[in-house]
Amino acid sequence: MLERLVDMLGGHGLHVGYAFVFVVLVLCGFGLPMPEDVVLATGGVLAWLASDLERVTFGGMLRDEGLLAMIAVGLVGIVAGDSIIFLAGRRFGHRIADVRALRRIITPAKLEAVEKHIRRRGNLVVVIARFLPGLRAPTFFTVGHARMPLWEFLLFDGAAALVSAPLWVCLGFWLGSDLQALAREASRFSHYILLAVGVVLVAIWVRWHQARRASAPAPVREIERP
């Protein structure tokens, strides 16, 4: 997919690449089944193709206006797409229980329990879900239904996007001359990200379990009478 996108867009100028990355990332908010990392890495390759750098270095990347602009476009596209899902949850989330096929699965009691948890730890939920493609959309929809403030969602979603967008765009720029190596490294980095998220989730579960045990009431011992 990466090679086909580069072949299709490579000869049309960087502004077409900006438009492609932004529009596709926004459409992902409507459910477009395209991997976000592939879109961002494609943007990085297009920025490399348009660059005047003879040799890619970290210093050169920091000064390359096309690369920096592509990172900014990726950030805005990510947050815009995520905000669409969030606002849809705020607007239409209350209608989930009205769908006959979902009434037995998503009962009002279950929905309220999920929303209560999100109200307490919604910021952490948003950050973790940003790195989990399969859970991102339903999580952001539920977060919107739980009435998290929009500014708070944008803050934490944007903070997580500040990790993913520069990573994938810069990876595409760095390995733009070898698309096969780029595909291999992209897969490897995806596994690293999932591993890191898994470690965080395990740490959160351990902490929650310890706090629950500490707050549990001590068993009452009966006093033996002589």
Tab-separated table of N, CA and C in Angstrom, residues 11 21 43 48 50 66 79 85 92 97 99 102 109 115-116 118 134 136 141 146 152 155 172 177 184 188 191 196 203:
chain	number	residue	atom	x	y	z
A	11	GLY	N	4.510	12.442	-8.067
A	11	GLY	CA	4.786	13.397	-9.132
A	11	GLY	C	3.861	14.588	-9.176
A	21	VAL	N	-2.821	13.792	2.932
A	21	VAL	CA	-2.639	13.372	4.328
A	21	VAL	C	-3.749	13.936	5.205
A	43	GLY	N	3.284	10.603	3.845
A	43	GLY	CA	3.557	12.030	3.879
A	43	GLY	C	5.025	12.331	4.086
A	48	TRP	N	10.262	13.994	1.647
A	48	TRP	CA	11.649	13.686	1.259
A	48	TRP	C	11.846	13.873	-0.240
A	50	ALA	N	10.385	15.940	-2.125
A	50	ALA	CA	10.371	17.366	-2.447
A	50	ALA	C	11.515	18.132	-1.785
A	66	GLY	N	9.459	21.581	4.360
A	66	GLY	CA	8.443	20.648	3.884
A	66	GLY	C	8.134	19.566	4.898
A	79	VAL	N	-6.033	15.225	14.941
A	79	VAL	CA	-6.915	15.812	15.955
A	79	VAL	C	-8.293	16.117	15.370
A	85	ILE	N	-15.159	12.011	15.796
A	85	ILE	CA	-15.690	10.864	16.551
A	85	ILE	C	-16.175	11.317	17.923
A	92	PHE	N	-24.773	11.961	19.451
A	92	PHE	CA	-25.636	10.818	19.167
A	92	PHE	C	-25.469	9.665	20.148
A	97	ALA	N	-28.659	3.149	23.151
A	97	ALA	CA	-29.580	2.252	23.859
A	97	ALA	C	-30.914	2.114	23.140
A	99	VAL	N	-31.170	1.495	19.925
A	99	VAL	CA	-31.019	0.530	18.841
A	99	VAL	C	-31.391	-0.852	19.368
A	102	LEU	N	-28.824	-3.557	20.064
A	102	LEU	CA	-27.802	-3.298	21.074
A	102	LEU	C	-28.374	-3.172	22.481
A	109	ALA	N	-27.373	0.601	32.493
A	109	ALA	CA	-26.498	0.412	33.661
A	109	ALA	C	-25.043	0.240	33.227
A	115	GLU	N	-19.204	5.228	31.632
A	115	GLU	CA	-19.076	6.683	31.666
A	115	GLU	C	-18.514	7.148	33.013
A	116	LYS	N	-18.891	6.486	34.093
A	116	LYS	CA	-18.381	6.859	35.409
A	116	LYS	C	-16.876	6.653	35.466
A	118	ILE	N	-14.834	6.672	32.897
A	118	ILE	CA	-14.204	7.631	31.993
A	118	ILE	C	-14.144	9.012	32.634
A	134	GLY	N	-7.826	-0.327	16.814
A	134	GLY	CA	-9.104	-1.014	16.880
A	134	GLY	C	-10.046	-0.484	17.935
A	136	ARG	N	-9.750	2.830	19.193
A	136	ARG	CA	-9.712	4.294	19.211
A	136	ARG	C	-11.088	4.909	18.981
A	141	PHE	N	-15.737	7.864	20.933
A	141	PHE	CA	-17.189	8.045	20.872
A	141	PHE	C	-17.785	8.015	22.277
A	146	ALA	N	-19.674	10.657	27.362
A	146	ALA	CA	-19.497	10.846	28.803
A	146	ALA	C	-19.320	12.319	29.177
A	152	GLU	N	-10.336	19.457	27.181
A	152	GLU	CA	-9.541	18.401	27.820
A	152	GLU	C	-9.244	17.279	26.829
A	155	LEU	N	-6.588	18.485	24.449
A	155	LEU	CA	-5.288	18.578	25.113
A	155	LEU	C	-4.592	17.225	25.147
A	172	GLY	N	9.221	8.094	7.632
A	172	GLY	CA	9.062	8.080	6.184
A	172	GLY	C	10.086	8.955	5.480
A	177	SER	N	14.229	6.748	0.692
A	177	SER	CA	14.935	6.169	-0.452
A	177	SER	C	14.824	4.652	-0.510
A	184	ARG	N	9.430	-2.351	6.711
A	184	ARG	CA	9.900	-3.215	7.795
A	184	ARG	C	10.011	-2.435	9.104
A	188	ARG	N	8.020	-2.767	12.727
A	188	ARG	CA	8.751	-2.938	13.981
A	188	ARG	C	8.356	-1.880	15.005
A	191	HIS	N	5.023	-2.580	16.589
A	191	HIS	CA	5.105	-3.580	17.654
A	191	HIS	C	5.664	-2.965	18.936
A	196	ALA	N	4.725	-1.087	24.458
A	196	ALA	CA	4.771	-0.030	25.473
A	196	ALA	C	3.385	0.204	26.075
A	203	ALA	N	0.822	-2.065	34.266
A	203	ALA	CA	1.198	-1.263	35.437
A	203	ALA	C	-0.039	-0.616	36.070
